[in-house]
Amino acid sequence: MPTHKLATVWPLRQHVAVMAFPFGCHPLSLLKLVQKLAIAAPHTHFSFFNTTSSNNSLFFTSTASDLPCNVKAYNVADGAPMNHIISGHSVERVELFMKATPDNFREGLEIAMTEMGQINCLITDAFLLFGGAIAEDLNVPWIPVWIPVPHSLSAHIYSDMIRKHYNINNLSSDNDSRDPENILEKIPGLGELRIADLPDEVLLNETQESLLCYMLSQVGNVLPQASALVMNFYKELYSTPLLDDLKTKFPSLLNVGFLTLSIPPCPLPLSNADATGCLSWLDSQKPTSVAYISFGTVVNIPSSEIVELAEALEETKLPFLWSLRDNLISKLPQGFLDRTKLDGKVVPWAPQNQVLAHNSINVYITHCGANSVYESMANGVPMICRPVFADNRINARIVEDIWGIGVRIDDGVFTKKGVIKSLELVLENEEGRRIRRKVHALQQLVFKAAKANGHAAQDFKTLVEKCSLK
């Protein structure tokens, strides 16, 4: 992780501590918010707390490591015992981390206060509900940040009601999610979702709850105590019932826009400056011809589905760019890379937002993480969704049935036949043209919402004021 010297040309009068939830898209989103705040409040120092492995991943890329001089990153313990071998399952990592909190963050805060002085404000990922107690001990404002879609916040707020009034123990397949009896019509703003769309943390009963599940079940009780709640979202994208209900619970609800994005997108860099080779390869393809495939850095797609997806790509001969981690490349069918070398490119990592902004991209095959959905929307790219876990299923339902900017794969899993069917639907027929019109319309809505005179800019200004009060 790079080190950054603090500014000496102005006194740093305020000290804001920021605590990350070190999994999935959460830490990057929070870091991007910190970068924007640090630029807007140059007299405020920001101490960013995250686990060592997550910080190392964040600061691997030059864009993330380009911190303003009034930001300093600190490592906190991840809870893994010395010499402990992690199984690789994300649940184990989360549980170990949750057992170490909040003591690991308190230790980091003591170090930062020794170096930079008393903390004046605490910003945390909203998953870290103990932030409220820490802020109370410090006698400072607490501002949590909700990274997933607002719909998932509502689902967690109403988790007790959902468990009480819906038969959550009898859902056996994705087909159950289409049963009208399982529509969440009793939950304000979630009437177009199904029970089976909800995150596992909502659906698990009390005997199955993990530490994270328990904490998330308390969001409705704890988050309203915050000085403000920041949303990774635009006010213009809410349904009226959802926004109205959340505003009754969080009077200071700040929708500051998509945290990981600059809107409109920045111009693409020179292709020869991209070390991955993705942009130069895309330059060689026809406009709106390429399928981009990525499932993020955490999601594990079953080996059998990787084979089915690969066979569908090979049969269609569709140009494709596939971001597939090194440990999964061996799961591809034997000889696949050689047979498709004229049609496709497989890389261990791709500069996703730049890829989606390239004019050769025609469709995005995704696990439907929130940031991936936002990036696809902001670049006007339709989606084929294969949700995996957490809020993926909610996001996929929103993409297909509420926003109409993509489709979910049949039965929730990749099959050769299902992938080909989805590709044909999105790329070739009238339904695909309808999807493309809708995604372009939402792209323009987001561009308008992100303007300097929009709600997001005003809410961000309010956030800056709350962070830098004297």
CSV table of C-alpha atoms in Angstrom, one decimal:
chain,number,residue,atom,x,y,z
A,1,MET,CA,0.0,0.0,0.0
A,2,PRO,CA,1.4,3.4,-0.9
A,3,THR,CA,2.2,6.0,1.7
A,4,HIS,CA,1.0,9.6,1.3
A,5,LYS,CA,2.5,12.7,2.9
A,6,LEU,CA,0.0,15.0,4.6
A,7,ALA,CA,-0.4,18.5,3.3
A,8,THR,CA,1.7,21.3,4.9
A,9,VAL,CA,0.3,24.3,3.0
A,10,TRP,CA,-2.8,24.5,5.2
A,11,PRO,CA,-3.7,23.5,8.7
A,12,LEU,CA,-5.9,20.4,9.0
A,13,ARG,CA,-8.5,21.6,11.4
A,14,GLN,CA,-10.9,18.7,11.3
A,15,HIS,CA,-10.4,14.9,11.6
A,16,VAL,CA,-12.9,12.5,10.1
A,17,ALA,CA,-12.6,8.7,10.7
A,18,VAL,CA,-13.9,6.3,8.0
A,19,MET,CA,-14.5,2.6,8.7
A,20,ALA,CA,-14.9,0.2,5.8
A,21,PHE,CA,-16.7,-3.2,5.5
A,22,PRO,CA,-13.9,-5.0,3.7
A,23,PHE,CA,-15.8,-7.2,1.3
A,24,GLY,CA,-17.2,-7.0,-2.3
A,25,CYS,CA,-17.7,-3.5,-3.7
A,26,HIS,CA,-18.1,-1.9,-0.3
A,27,PRO,CA,-14.5,-0.7,0.4
A,28,LEU,CA,-14.0,0.8,-3.1
A,29,SER,CA,-17.3,2.6,-2.9
A,30,LEU,CA,-16.4,4.1,0.5
A,31,LEU,CA,-12.9,5.0,-0.6
A,32,LYS,CA,-14.3,6.8,-3.7
A,33,LEU,CA,-16.6,8.8,-1.4
A,34,VAL,CA,-13.6,9.7,0.9
A,35,GLN,CA,-11.6,10.9,-2.1
A,36,LYS,CA,-14.4,13.2,-3.2
A,37,LEU,CA,-14.9,14.5,0.3
A,38,ALA,CA,-11.2,15.1,0.8
A,39,ILE,CA,-11.1,17.2,-2.3
A,40,ALA,CA,-14.2,19.2,-1.3
A,41,ALA,CA,-12.9,19.7,2.3
A,42,PRO,CA,-9.2,20.3,2.0
A,43,HIS,CA,-8.8,21.5,5.6
A,44,THR,CA,-10.2,18.2,6.9
A,45,HIS,CA,-8.1,15.1,7.4
A,46,PHE,CA,-9.6,11.7,6.7
A,47,SER,CA,-8.4,8.5,8.3
A,48,PHE,CA,-9.5,5.4,6.3
A,49,PHE,CA,-9.7,2.1,8.2
A,50,ASN,CA,-9.8,-1.2,6.4
A,51,THR,CA,-8.2,-4.7,6.6
A,52,THR,CA,-4.7,-5.2,5.2
A,53,SER,CA,-5.8,-7.5,2.4
A,54,SER,CA,-8.6,-5.2,1.3
A,55,ASN,CA,-6.3,-2.1,1.4
A,56,ASN,CA,-3.7,-4.0,-0.6
A,57,SER,CA,-6.4,-4.8,-3.2
A,58,LEU,CA,-7.7,-1.2,-3.3
A,59,PHE,CA,-4.3,0.4,-3.7
A,60,PHE,CA,-3.2,-2.1,-6.4
A,61,THR,CA,-4.8,0.1,-9.0
A,62,SER,CA,-3.3,3.5,-9.7
A,63,THR,CA,-6.7,5.3,-9.7
A,64,ALA,CA,-7.5,4.1,-6.2
A,65,SER,CA,-4.0,4.8,-4.9
A,66,ASP,CA,-4.1,8.4,-6.1
A,67,LEU,CA,-5.3,9.7,-2.8
A,68,PRO,CA,-5.6,13.4,-1.9
A,69,CYS,CA,-2.9,14.4,0.5
A,70,ASN,CA,-5.4,14.8,3.4
A,71,VAL,CA,-6.3,11.1,3.4
A,72,LYS,CA,-4.3,8.4,5.2
A,73,ALA,CA,-5.1,4.7,5.1
A,74,TYR,CA,-4.8,2.5,8.2
A,75,ASN,CA,-4.8,-1.3,8.4
A,76,VAL,CA,-7.0,-3.1,11.0
A,77,ALA,CA,-7.0,-6.7,12.0
A,78,ASP,CA,-9.2,-9.1,9.9
A,79,GLY,CA,-9.8,-11.5,12.8
A,80,ALA,CA,-8.0,-14.4,11.2
A,81,PRO,CA,-5.8,-16.2,13.8
A,82,MET,CA,-2.1,-16.3,13.2
A,83,ASN,CA,-1.1,-19.1,10.7
A,84,HIS,CA,-4.8,-19.8,10.1
A,85,ILE,CA,-5.5,-21.0,6.5
A,86,ILE,CA,-8.6,-19.4,5.1
A,87,SER,CA,-10.9,-21.9,3.3
A,88,GLY,CA,-11.6,-19.5,0.5
A,89,HIS,CA,-15.3,-19.3,1.4
A,90,SER,CA,-16.4,-15.7,1.7
A,91,VAL,CA,-18.6,-16.6,4.7
A,92,GLU,CA,-15.6,-17.7,6.8
A,93,ARG,CA,-13.8,-14.4,6.1
A,94,VAL,CA,-16.8,-12.3,7.0
A,95,GLU,CA,-17.4,-14.2,10.2
A,96,LEU,CA,-13.8,-13.9,11.3
A,97,PHE,CA,-13.9,-10.2,10.6
A,98,MET,CA,-17.2,-9.7,12.5
A,99,LYS,CA,-15.8,-11.5,15.5
A,100,ALA,CA,-12.8,-9.1,15.6
A,101,THR,CA,-15.0,-6.0,15.5
A,102,PRO,CA,-15.3,-3.4,16.9
A,103,ASP,CA,-12.1,-3.9,18.9
A,104,ASN,CA,-9.9,-3.8,15.8
A,105,PHE,CA,-11.4,-0.5,14.7
A,106,ARG,CA,-11.1,1.0,18.2
A,107,GLU,CA,-7.4,0.1,18.2
A,108,GLY,CA,-7.0,1.8,14.8
A,109,LEU,CA,-8.8,4.9,16.0
A,110,GLU,CA,-6.5,5.3,19.0
A,111,ILE,CA,-3.5,5.3,16.7
A,112,ALA,CA,-5.0,7.8,14.3
A,113,MET,CA,-6.0,10.1,17.2
A,114,THR,CA,-2.5,10.0,18.5
A,115,GLU,CA,-1.2,11.1,15.1
A,116,MET,CA,-3.9,13.5,14.0
A,117,GLY,CA,-5.8,14.6,17.1
A,118,GLN,CA,-9.4,14.2,18.2
A,119,ILE,CA,-11.9,12.8,15.8
A,120,ASN,CA,-14.7,15.2,14.9
A,121,CYS,CA,-16.9,12.9,12.8
A,122,LEU,CA,-17.3,9.2,12.1
A,123,ILE,CA,-18.3,7.8,8.7
A,124,THR,CA,-18.8,4.1,8.4
A,125,ASP,CA,-20.2,1.5,6.0
A,126,ALA,CA,-23.8,1.1,7.2
A,127,PHE,CA,-23.2,-2.6,7.7
A,128,LEU,CA,-21.0,-1.6,10.7
A,129,LEU,CA,-23.8,-0.7,13.1
A,130,PHE,CA,-21.5,-0.5,16.1
A,131,GLY,CA,-20.2,2.7,14.6
A,132,GLY,CA,-23.1,4.4,16.3
A,133,ALA,CA,-21.8,3.3,19.7
A,134,ILE,CA,-18.3,4.4,18.9
A,135,ALA,CA,-19.5,7.8,17.7
A,136,GLU,CA,-21.5,8.2,20.9
A,137,ASP,CA,-18.4,7.4,23.0
A,138,LEU,CA,-16.4,10.0,21.0
A,139,ASN,CA,-19.3,12.4,21.2
A,140,VAL,CA,-19.2,13.0,17.4
A,141,PRO,CA,-21.7,12.8,14.6
A,142,TRP,CA,-22.1,9.3,13.0
A,143,ILE,CA,-22.8,9.1,9.2
A,144,PRO,CA,-23.3,5.6,7.8
A,145,VAL,CA,-23.1,4.9,4.1
A,146,TRP,CA,-25.5,2.3,2.5
A,147,ILE,CA,-23.6,0.8,-0.5
A,148,PRO,CA,-26.2,-1.6,-2.0
A,149,VAL,CA,-29.5,-0.5,-3.7
A,150,PRO,CA,-32.0,1.2,-1.4
A,151,HIS,CA,-34.5,-1.7,-1.9
A,152,SER,CA,-32.1,-4.0,0.1
A,153,LEU,CA,-32.1,-1.5,2.9
A,154,SER,CA,-35.9,-1.6,3.1
A,155,ALA,CA,-35.8,-5.5,3.0
A,156,HIS,CA,-33.5,-5.5,6.1
A,157,ILE,CA,-35.6,-2.9,7.9
A,158,TYR,CA,-38.6,-5.1,7.4
A,159,SER,CA,-36.9,-8.4,8.0
A,160,ASP,CA,-39.0,-9.2,11.1
A,161,MET,CA,-42.2,-8.5,9.2
A,162,ILE,CA,-41.1,-10.5,6.2
A,163,ARG,CA,-40.2,-13.5,8.4
A,164,LYS,CA,-43.5,-13.3,10.3
A,165,HIS,CA,-45.9,-12.8,7.4
A,166,TYR,CA,-44.4,-14.8,4.6
A,167,ASN,CA,-43.6,-18.5,4.4
A,168,ILE,CA,-39.9,-18.1,3.8
A,169,ASN,CA,-39.1,-21.7,4.7
A,170,ASN,CA,-40.9,-23.3,1.8
A,171,LEU,CA,-39.1,-21.6,-1.1
A,172,SER,CA,-37.5,-24.4,-3.1
A,173,SER,CA,-36.5,-22.7,-6.4
A,174,ASP,CA,-36.5,-19.6,-8.4
A,175,ASN,CA,-40.0,-20.5,-9.7
A,176,ASP,CA,-41.3,-19.7,-6.2
A,177,SER,CA,-40.3,-16.1,-6.8
A,178,ARG,CA,-42.8,-15.9,-9.6
A,179,ASP,CA,-45.7,-17.0,-7.5
A,180,PRO,CA,-48.1,-14.0,-6.9
A,181,GLU,CA,-48.5,-15.2,-3.3
A,182,ASN,CA,-44.8,-14.4,-2.8
A,183,ILE,CA,-44.9,-10.8,-4.0
A,184,LEU,CA,-43.8,-8.4,-1.2
A,185,GLU,CA,-46.9,-6.3,-1.6
A,186,LYS,CA,-47.0,-5.5,2.2
A,187,ILE,CA,-43.6,-3.8,2.2
A,188,PRO,CA,-43.6,-0.2,1.1
A,189,GLY,CA,-41.7,0.3,-2.1
A,190,LEU,CA,-41.0,-3.5,-2.6
A,191,GLY,CA,-44.3,-4.5,-4.2
A,192,GLU,CA,-42.5,-5.6,-7.4
A,193,LEU,CA,-40.1,-7.9,-5.7
A,194,ARG,CA,-40.5,-11.6,-4.6
A,195,ILE,CA,-39.5,-13.3,-1.4
A,196,ALA,CA,-36.9,-15.4,-3.3
A,197,ASP,CA,-35.3,-12.2,-4.5
A,198,LEU,CA,-34.2,-11.2,-1.0
A,199,PRO,CA,-30.7,-11.7,0.4
A,200,ASP,CA,-30.1,-14.8,2.4
A,201,GLU,CA,-29.5,-12.6,5.4
A,202,VAL,CA,-33.2,-11.7,5.4
A,203,LEU,CA,-34.4,-15.2,4.6
A,204,LEU,CA,-32.5,-17.1,7.3
A,205,ASN,CA,-34.4,-17.8,10.5
A,206,GLU,CA,-32.9,-16.9,13.9
A,207,THR,CA,-31.3,-20.3,14.4
A,208,GLN,CA,-29.4,-19.9,11.2
A,209,GLU,CA,-28.2,-16.3,11.7
A,210,SER,CA,-24.6,-15.4,11.5
A,211,LEU,CA,-23.0,-12.4,13.1
A,212,LEU,CA,-23.5,-10.4,9.9
A,213,CYS,CA,-27.2,-11.5,9.7
A,214,TYR,CA,-27.9,-10.4,13.2
A,215,MET,CA,-26.3,-7.1,12.7
A,216,LEU,CA,-28.2,-6.4,9.5
A,217,SER,CA,-31.4,-7.4,11.2
A,218,GLN,CA,-30.9,-4.4,13.5
A,219,VAL,CA,-30.5,-1.7,10.8
A,220,GLY,CA,-34.1,-0.5,11.2
A,221,ASN,CA,-33.4,0.1,14.9
A,222,VAL,CA,-29.9,1.6,14.8
A,223,LEU,CA,-29.5,3.5,11.5
A,224,PRO,CA,-32.2,6.1,12.3
A,225,GLN,CA,-30.0,7.2,15.2
A,226,ALA,CA,-27.4,8.5,12.7
A,227,SER,CA,-26.8,12.2,12.0
A,228,ALA,CA,-27.4,11.4,8.3
A,229,LEU,CA,-27.6,8.3,6.0
A,230,VAL,CA,-25.7,8.4,2.8
A,231,MET,CA,-27.1,6.4,-0.2
A,232,ASN,CA,-25.1,5.2,-3.2
A,233,PHE,CA,-28.0,6.2,-5.4
A,234,TYR,CA,-29.8,9.0,-7.2
A,235,LYS,CA,-33.1,10.4,-5.9
A,236,GLU,CA,-34.5,10.3,-9.4
A,237,LEU,CA,-34.2,6.5,-9.6
A,238,TYR,CA,-36.5,5.7,-6.6
A,239,SER,CA,-40.1,4.7,-6.9
A,240,THR,CA,-42.2,7.2,-4.9
A,241,PRO,CA,-43.4,4.7,-2.3
A,242,LEU,CA,-39.8,3.5,-1.5
A,243,LEU,CA,-38.4,7.0,-1.2
A,244,ASP,CA,-41.3,8.3,0.9
A,245,ASP,CA,-41.0,5.3,3.3
A,246,LEU,CA,-37.3,5.7,3.7
A,247,LYS,CA,-37.6,9.4,4.3
A,248,THR,CA,-40.0,8.8,7.2
A,249,LYS,CA,-37.3,6.7,8.8
A,250,PHE,CA,-34.3,8.7,7.9
A,251,PRO,CA,-35.1,12.5,7.8
A,252,SER,CA,-31.5,13.3,6.7
A,253,LEU,CA,-31.4,10.9,3.7
A,254,LEU,CA,-28.5,12.0,1.4
A,255,ASN,CA,-28.6,10.5,-2.1
A,256,VAL,CA,-25.2,11.5,-3.4
A,257,GLY,CA,-25.2,9.5,-6.6
A,258,PHE,CA,-23.1,6.5,-7.8
A,259,LEU,CA,-20.0,6.6,-5.7
A,260,THR,CA,-17.6,4.7,-8.0
A,261,LEU,CA,-18.5,6.7,-11.2
A,262,SER,CA,-17.7,10.0,-12.7
A,263,ILE,CA,-20.8,11.1,-14.7
A,264,PRO,CA,-20.7,11.6,-17.5
A,265,PRO,CA,-17.9,9.1,-17.9
A,266,CYS,CA,-14.4,10.5,-18.3
A,267,PRO,CA,-12.9,10.1,-21.8
A,268,LEU,CA,-11.2,6.8,-22.3
A,269,PRO,CA,-7.4,6.7,-21.9
A,270,LEU,CA,-5.2,5.9,-24.8
A,271,SER,CA,-5.6,2.2,-25.5
A,272,ASN,CA,-1.8,1.6,-25.4
A,273,ALA,CA,-1.8,2.9,-21.8
A,274,ASP,CA,-4.0,0.0,-20.7
A,275,ALA,CA,-1.6,-2.7,-19.5
A,276,THR,CA,-4.4,-5.4,-19.6
A,277,GLY,CA,-4.7,-5.0,-23.4
A,278,CYS,CA,-8.5,-4.9,-23.2
A,279,LEU,CA,-9.0,-1.5,-24.7
A,280,SER,CA,-6.7,-2.1,-27.7
A,281,TRP,CA,-8.4,-5.4,-28.3
A,282,LEU,CA,-11.8,-3.7,-28.2
A,283,ASP,CA,-10.5,-1.1,-30.7
A,284,SER,CA,-10.2,-3.9,-33.2
A,285,GLN,CA,-13.8,-5.0,-32.9
A,286,LYS,CA,-16.9,-3.6,-34.6
A,287,PRO,CA,-19.1,-1.1,-32.8
A,288,THR,CA,-21.8,-2.7,-30.5
A,289,SER,CA,-20.6,-6.2,-31.2
A,290,VAL,CA,-18.9,-7.5,-28.1
A,291,ALA,CA,-20.3,-9.3,-25.0
A,292,TYR,CA,-18.4,-8.3,-21.8
A,293,ILE,CA,-18.5,-11.0,-19.1
A,294,SER,CA,-17.4,-10.4,-15.5
A,295,PHE,CA,-18.5,-11.6,-12.1
A,296,GLY,CA,-16.4,-9.4,-9.9
A,297,THR,CA,-13.6,-10.3,-7.6
A,298,VAL,CA,-15.5,-12.3,-5.0
A,299,VAL,CA,-18.3,-14.3,-6.7
A,300,ASN,CA,-17.6,-17.9,-7.6
A,301,ILE,CA,-19.6,-19.3,-10.5
A,302,PRO,CA,-19.9,-23.1,-10.4
A,303,SER,CA,-17.4,-24.9,-12.7
A,304,SER,CA,-20.3,-26.6,-14.6
A,305,GLU,CA,-21.8,-23.2,-15.4
A,306,ILE,CA,-18.5,-21.8,-16.6
A,307,VAL,CA,-18.4,-24.7,-19.1
A,308,GLU,CA,-22.0,-24.0,-20.2
A,309,LEU,CA,-21.3,-20.3,-20.7
A,310,ALA,CA,-18.1,-21.0,-22.6
A,311,GLU,CA,-19.9,-23.5,-24.9
A,312,ALA,CA,-22.6,-21.0,-25.7
A,313,LEU,CA,-20.0,-18.3,-26.6
A,314,GLU,CA,-18.1,-20.8,-28.8
A,315,GLU,CA,-21.3,-21.8,-30.7
A,316,THR,CA,-22.5,-18.3,-31.3
A,317,LYS,CA,-19.1,-17.0,-32.3
A,318,LEU,CA,-20.0,-13.8,-30.7
A,319,PRO,CA,-17.0,-11.6,-30.0
A,320,PHE,CA,-16.4,-11.6,-26.2
A,321,LEU,CA,-14.2,-10.1,-23.5
A,322,TRP,CA,-14.2,-12.3,-20.4
A,323,SER,CA,-12.7,-11.1,-17.1
A,324,LEU,CA,-12.1,-14.5,-15.4
A,325,ARG,CA,-9.8,-14.9,-12.4
A,326,ASP,CA,-6.7,-17.0,-12.9
A,327,ASN,CA,-7.9,-19.7,-10.5
A,328,LEU,CA,-11.0,-20.2,-12.7
A,329,ILE,CA,-9.4,-20.3,-16.1
A,330,SER,CA,-8.6,-24.0,-15.7
A,331,LYS,CA,-12.4,-24.6,-15.5
A,332,LEU,CA,-12.8,-23.6,-19.2
A,333,PRO,CA,-13.4,-26.5,-21.6
A,334,GLN,CA,-10.2,-28.0,-22.9
A,335,GLY,CA,-9.0,-26.2,-26.0
A,336,PHE,CA,-11.6,-23.4,-25.6
A,337,LEU,CA,-9.0,-20.6,-25.6
A,338,ASP,CA,-7.3,-21.9,-28.8
A,339,ARG,CA,-10.6,-22.4,-30.6
A,340,THR,CA,-12.0,-19.0,-29.7
A,341,LYS,CA,-8.8,-16.9,-30.0
A,342,LEU,CA,-10.1,-15.1,-33.1
A,343,ASP,CA,-13.4,-14.3,-31.5
A,344,GLY,CA,-12.7,-13.6,-27.9
A,345,LYS,CA,-10.2,-12.5,-25.2
A,346,VAL,CA,-9.9,-13.9,-21.6
A,347,VAL,CA,-8.1,-11.8,-19.0
A,348,PRO,CA,-7.7,-12.2,-15.2
A,349,TRP,CA,-8.8,-8.6,-14.7
A,350,ALA,CA,-10.3,-5.8,-16.8
A,351,PRO,CA,-10.7,-2.0,-16.2
A,352,GLN,CA,-14.5,-2.5,-16.1
A,353,ASN,CA,-15.8,1.0,-16.3
A,354,GLN,CA,-13.6,1.8,-19.2
A,355,VAL,CA,-14.5,-1.4,-20.9
A,356,LEU,CA,-18.3,-0.7,-20.5
A,357,ALA,CA,-17.7,2.8,-21.9
A,358,HIS,CA,-16.1,1.4,-25.1
A,359,ASN,CA,-18.3,1.7,-28.2
A,360,SER,CA,-17.7,-1.9,-29.2
A,361,ILE,CA,-19.5,-3.3,-26.1
A,362,ASN,CA,-23.0,-4.6,-26.8
A,363,VAL,CA,-24.1,-6.5,-23.7
A,364,TYR,CA,-22.8,-7.2,-20.2
A,365,ILE,CA,-23.2,-10.7,-18.7
A,366,THR,CA,-23.0,-10.0,-14.9
A,367,HIS,CA,-23.7,-11.3,-11.4
A,368,CYS,CA,-25.6,-8.1,-10.8
A,369,GLY,CA,-23.6,-6.5,-8.0
A,370,ALA,CA,-24.8,-3.0,-7.3
A,371,ASN,CA,-21.8,-1.1,-8.7
A,372,SER,CA,-21.7,-3.3,-11.8
A,373,VAL,CA,-25.4,-2.5,-12.5
A,374,TYR,CA,-24.7,1.2,-12.0
A,375,GLU,CA,-21.7,1.2,-14.3
A,376,SER,CA,-23.6,-0.7,-17.0
A,377,MET,CA,-26.6,1.7,-16.7
A,378,ALA,CA,-24.3,4.8,-16.8
A,379,ASN,CA,-22.7,3.5,-20.0
A,380,GLY,CA,-26.0,2.5,-21.7
A,381,VAL,CA,-25.2,-1.2,-21.8
A,382,PRO,CA,-28.0,-3.9,-21.5
A,383,MET,CA,-27.4,-6.7,-19.1
A,384,ILE,CA,-27.8,-10.5,-18.9
A,385,CYS,CA,-28.0,-11.3,-15.2
A,386,ARG,CA,-26.9,-14.4,-13.3
A,387,PRO,CA,-27.4,-13.4,-9.7
A,388,VAL,CA,-25.4,-15.3,-7.1
A,389,PHE,CA,-25.7,-14.0,-3.5
A,390,ALA,CA,-26.3,-11.0,-1.2
A,391,ASP,CA,-28.3,-8.3,-3.0
A,392,ASN,CA,-27.7,-9.8,-6.5
A,393,ARG,CA,-31.2,-11.3,-6.8
A,394,ILE,CA,-32.8,-8.0,-5.8
A,395,ASN,CA,-30.7,-6.1,-8.4
A,396,ALA,CA,-31.5,-8.6,-11.1
A,397,ARG,CA,-35.3,-8.3,-10.4
A,398,ILE,CA,-34.9,-4.5,-10.6
A,399,VAL,CA,-32.9,-4.7,-13.8
A,400,GLU,CA,-35.4,-7.0,-15.6
A,401,ASP,CA,-38.9,-6.1,-14.2
A,402,ILE,CA,-38.6,-2.5,-12.8
A,403,TRP,CA,-36.1,-0.7,-15.0
A,404,GLY,CA,-36.4,-3.1,-18.0
A,405,ILE,CA,-32.8,-2.8,-18.9
A,406,GLY,CA,-31.8,-6.4,-19.0
A,407,VAL,CA,-32.9,-10.0,-18.5
A,408,ARG,CA,-32.2,-12.7,-16.0
A,409,ILE,CA,-30.9,-16.0,-17.2
A,410,ASP,CA,-33.5,-18.8,-17.3
A,411,ASP,CA,-33.9,-20.6,-13.9
A,412,GLY,CA,-31.1,-18.6,-12.4
A,413,VAL,CA,-28.2,-20.7,-13.7
A,414,PHE,CA,-26.1,-20.7,-16.9
A,415,THR,CA,-27.0,-23.4,-19.4
A,416,LYS,CA,-25.7,-23.4,-23.0
A,417,LYS,CA,-29.3,-23.2,-24.3
A,418,GLY,CA,-30.3,-20.5,-21.8
A,419,VAL,CA,-27.3,-18.3,-22.6
A,420,ILE,CA,-27.9,-18.5,-26.3
A,421,LYS,CA,-31.6,-17.7,-25.8
A,422,SER,CA,-30.7,-14.6,-23.7
A,423,LEU,CA,-28.1,-13.4,-26.2
A,424,GLU,CA,-30.6,-13.7,-29.0
A,425,LEU,CA,-33.3,-11.9,-27.0
A,426,VAL,CA,-31.1,-8.9,-26.1
A,427,LEU,CA,-29.1,-8.6,-29.3
A,428,GLU,CA,-31.5,-9.6,-32.1
A,429,ASN,CA,-35.2,-9.2,-31.6
A,430,GLU,CA,-37.7,-6.5,-30.7
A,431,GLU,CA,-37.5,-7.2,-27.0
A,432,GLY,CA,-33.8,-6.4,-27.2
A,433,ARG,CA,-34.5,-3.1,-29.0
A,434,ARG,CA,-36.9,-2.2,-26.2
A,435,ILE,CA,-34.3,-3.0,-23.6
A,436,ARG,CA,-31.8,-0.9,-25.4
A,437,ARG,CA,-34.1,2.1,-25.6
A,438,LYS,CA,-34.8,1.8,-21.9
A,439,VAL,CA,-31.2,1.6,-20.8
A,440,HIS,CA,-30.4,4.6,-23.0
A,441,ALA,CA,-33.3,6.5,-21.4
A,442,LEU,CA,-32.0,5.7,-17.9
A,443,GLN,CA,-28.5,6.7,-18.9
A,444,GLN,CA,-29.7,10.1,-19.8
A,445,LEU,CA,-31.8,10.4,-16.6
A,446,VAL,CA,-28.6,9.6,-14.6
A,447,PHE,CA,-26.6,12.1,-16.6
A,448,LYS,CA,-29.2,14.8,-15.8
A,449,ALA,CA,-29.4,13.8,-12.2
A,450,ALA,CA,-25.6,14.1,-11.8
A,451,LYS,CA,-25.4,17.7,-13.0
A,452,ALA,CA,-24.1,20.4,-10.8
A,453,ASN,CA,-27.6,21.7,-10.0
A,454,GLY,CA,-29.1,18.3,-9.3
A,455,HIS,CA,-30.3,16.7,-6.0
A,456,ALA,CA,-27.1,14.6,-5.7
A,457,ALA,CA,-24.8,17.7,-5.8
A,458,GLN,CA,-26.9,19.4,-3.2
A,459,ASP,CA,-26.9,16.3,-1.0
A,460,PHE,CA,-23.2,15.9,-1.3
A,461,LYS,CA,-22.7,19.6,-0.3
A,462,THR,CA,-24.8,18.9,2.8
A,463,LEU,CA,-22.6,15.9,3.5
A,464,VAL,CA,-19.5,18.0,3.3
A,465,GLU,CA,-20.9,20.5,5.7
A,466,LYS,CA,-21.8,17.7,8.2
A,467,CYS,CA,-18.2,16.3,7.9
A,468,SER,CA,-16.4,19.6,8.3
A,469,LEU,CA,-18.3,21.5,10.9
A,470,LYS,CA,-16.0,23.5,13.2
